[in-house]
Short mmCIF file of C-alpha atoms in Angstrom, two decimals:
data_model
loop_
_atom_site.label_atom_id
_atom_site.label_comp_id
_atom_site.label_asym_id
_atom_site.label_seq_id
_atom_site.Cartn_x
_atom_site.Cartn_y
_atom_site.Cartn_z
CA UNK J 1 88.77 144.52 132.72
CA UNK J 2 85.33 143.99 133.12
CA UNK J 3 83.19 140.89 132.58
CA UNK J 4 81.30 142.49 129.64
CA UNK J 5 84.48 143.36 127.86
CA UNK J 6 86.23 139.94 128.74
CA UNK J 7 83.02 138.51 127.12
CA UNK J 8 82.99 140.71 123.82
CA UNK J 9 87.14 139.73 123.57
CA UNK J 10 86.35 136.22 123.76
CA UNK J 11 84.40 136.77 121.28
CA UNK J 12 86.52 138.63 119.17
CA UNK J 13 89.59 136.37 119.24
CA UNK J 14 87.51 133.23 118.52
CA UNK J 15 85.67 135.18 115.73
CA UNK J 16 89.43 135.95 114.67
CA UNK J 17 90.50 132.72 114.68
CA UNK J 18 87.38 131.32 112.74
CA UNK J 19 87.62 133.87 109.66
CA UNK J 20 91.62 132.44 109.53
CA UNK J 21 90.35 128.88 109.42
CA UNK J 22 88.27 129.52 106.72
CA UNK J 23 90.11 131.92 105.03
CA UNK J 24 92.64 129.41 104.67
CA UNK J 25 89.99 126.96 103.67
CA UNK J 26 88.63 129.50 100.98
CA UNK J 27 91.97 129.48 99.71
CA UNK J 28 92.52 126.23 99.48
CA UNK J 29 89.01 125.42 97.70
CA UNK J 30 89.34 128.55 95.08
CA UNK J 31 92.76 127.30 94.22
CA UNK J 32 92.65 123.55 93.75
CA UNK J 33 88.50 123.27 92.94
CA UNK J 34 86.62 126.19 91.84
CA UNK J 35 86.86 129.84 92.75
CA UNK J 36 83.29 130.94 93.60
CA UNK J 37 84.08 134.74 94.49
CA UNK J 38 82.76 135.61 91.24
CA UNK J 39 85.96 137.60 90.06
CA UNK J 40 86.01 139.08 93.62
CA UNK J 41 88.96 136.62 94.70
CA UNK J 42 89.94 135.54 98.47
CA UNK J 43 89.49 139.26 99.90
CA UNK J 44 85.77 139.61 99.10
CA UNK J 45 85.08 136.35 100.84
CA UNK J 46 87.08 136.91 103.65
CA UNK J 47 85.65 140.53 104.80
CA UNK J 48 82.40 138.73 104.77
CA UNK J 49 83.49 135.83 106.58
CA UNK J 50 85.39 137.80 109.17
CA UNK J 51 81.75 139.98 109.67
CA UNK J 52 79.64 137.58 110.05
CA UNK J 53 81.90 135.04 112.50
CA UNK J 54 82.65 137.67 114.63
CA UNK J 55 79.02 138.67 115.39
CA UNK J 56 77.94 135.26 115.40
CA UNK J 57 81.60 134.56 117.88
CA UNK J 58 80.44 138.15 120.31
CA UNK J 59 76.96 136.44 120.35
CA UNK J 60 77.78 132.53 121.09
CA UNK J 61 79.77 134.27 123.41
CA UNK J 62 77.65 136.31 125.27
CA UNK J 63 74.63 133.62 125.03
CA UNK J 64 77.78 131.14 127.57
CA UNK J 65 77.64 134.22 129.75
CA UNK J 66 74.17 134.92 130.47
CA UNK J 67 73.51 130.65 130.35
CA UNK J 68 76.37 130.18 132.58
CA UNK J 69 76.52 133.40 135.32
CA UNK J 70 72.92 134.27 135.25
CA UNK J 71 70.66 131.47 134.04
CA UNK J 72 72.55 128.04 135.12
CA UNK J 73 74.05 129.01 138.13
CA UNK J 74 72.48 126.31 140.31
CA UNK J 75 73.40 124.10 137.51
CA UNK J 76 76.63 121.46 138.23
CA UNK J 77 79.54 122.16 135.64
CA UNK J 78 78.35 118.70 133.40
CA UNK J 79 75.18 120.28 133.10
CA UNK J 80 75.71 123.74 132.12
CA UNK J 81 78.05 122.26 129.67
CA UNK J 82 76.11 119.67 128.42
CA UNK J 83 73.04 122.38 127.68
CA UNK J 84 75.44 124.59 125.84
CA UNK J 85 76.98 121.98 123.84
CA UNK J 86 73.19 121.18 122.89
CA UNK J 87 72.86 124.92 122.10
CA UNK J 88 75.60 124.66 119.55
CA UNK J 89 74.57 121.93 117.79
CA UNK J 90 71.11 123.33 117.63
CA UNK J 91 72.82 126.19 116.10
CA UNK J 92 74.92 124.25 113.23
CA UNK J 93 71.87 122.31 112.46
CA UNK J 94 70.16 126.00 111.68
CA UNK J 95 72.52 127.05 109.52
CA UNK J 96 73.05 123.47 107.70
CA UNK J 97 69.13 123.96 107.11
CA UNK J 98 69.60 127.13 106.06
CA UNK J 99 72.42 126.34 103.61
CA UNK J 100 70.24 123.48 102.04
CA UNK J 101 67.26 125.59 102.04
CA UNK J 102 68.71 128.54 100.05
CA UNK J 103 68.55 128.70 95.97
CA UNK J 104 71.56 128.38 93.94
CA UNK J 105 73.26 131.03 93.24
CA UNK J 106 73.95 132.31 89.56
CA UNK J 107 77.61 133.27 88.95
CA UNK J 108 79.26 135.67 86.07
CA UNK J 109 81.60 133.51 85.83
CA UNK J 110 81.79 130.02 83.26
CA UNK J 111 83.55 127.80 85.37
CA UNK J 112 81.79 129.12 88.71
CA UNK J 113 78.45 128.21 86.88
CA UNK J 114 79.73 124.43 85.73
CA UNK J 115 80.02 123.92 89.39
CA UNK J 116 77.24 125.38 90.89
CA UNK J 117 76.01 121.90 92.00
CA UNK J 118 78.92 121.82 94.54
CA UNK J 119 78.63 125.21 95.65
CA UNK J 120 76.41 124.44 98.71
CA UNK J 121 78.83 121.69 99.64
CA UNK J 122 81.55 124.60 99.58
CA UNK J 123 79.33 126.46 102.08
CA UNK J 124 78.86 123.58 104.74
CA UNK J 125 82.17 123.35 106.33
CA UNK J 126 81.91 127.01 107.13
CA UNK J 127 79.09 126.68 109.05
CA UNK J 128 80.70 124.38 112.00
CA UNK J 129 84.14 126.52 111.56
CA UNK J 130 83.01 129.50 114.60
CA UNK J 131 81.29 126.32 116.79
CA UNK J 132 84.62 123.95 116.20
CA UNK J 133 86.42 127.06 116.75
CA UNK J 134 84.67 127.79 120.43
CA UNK J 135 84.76 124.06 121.11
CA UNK J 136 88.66 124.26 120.74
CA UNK J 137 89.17 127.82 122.87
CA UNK J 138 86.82 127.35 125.13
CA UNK J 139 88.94 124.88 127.46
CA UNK J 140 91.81 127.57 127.10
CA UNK J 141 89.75 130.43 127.82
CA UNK J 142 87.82 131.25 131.25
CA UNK J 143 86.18 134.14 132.04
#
């Protein structure tokens, strides 16, 4: 197999594992708190989820290849590391930002709506899920 594939399957299988995480997450949340799929239920959530972690998975996981193979190759093992790691965190504090930055959402349904004040607080843990995800794999995992 190629390096380009090995990279986009890496990719894939962390982006797989991510959308279970949170899936199982979602379901946890919608069943004990507050479901916020708006009628929708788990399903709705989770073909979103599994969209957007796996491009964001393909891309983290493309960004380690070119960094690592093309970019930091003169770069000790620490360092290259240490750089991505930075890259990742620079990447959850985006889309913490991003989270806090965004209006509240109106939903159809009554008890949705009661707790739209924890609905952003719903969204944050699924914003470190694909980086905890690659942190975990990643040791496994070698291209």
């Amino acid at each position: 197999m190629n390096t380009l594939n090995s990279v986009i399957v890496k990719g894939v299988l962390i982006g797989s594992l991510a959308s279970l995480i949170a899936s199982l997450y979602i379901l946890f949340y919608f069943n004990k708190i507050v479901d916020f799929s708006d009628g929708k239920g788990w399903s709705g959530w989770f073909l979103n989820l599994l969209a957007y972690y796996m491009l964001l998975s393909i891309g983290i996981s493309l960004v380690h290849f070119v960094f690592t193979e093309k970019i930091g190759k003169k770069m000790s093992e620490k360092w290259k590391s240490f750089i991505f790691s930075g890259f990742l965190i620079l990447m959850s504090i985006v889309l913490v930002f991003s989270i806090l930055l965004m209006n509240d959402p109106v939903f159809s349904t009554e008890d949705a709506q009661l707790m739209v004040d924890f609905f952003k607080g719903f969204l944050m843990p699924l914003a470190f899920i694909p980086m905890l995800t690659w942190y975990s794999i990643q040791s496994f995992y070698s291209i």
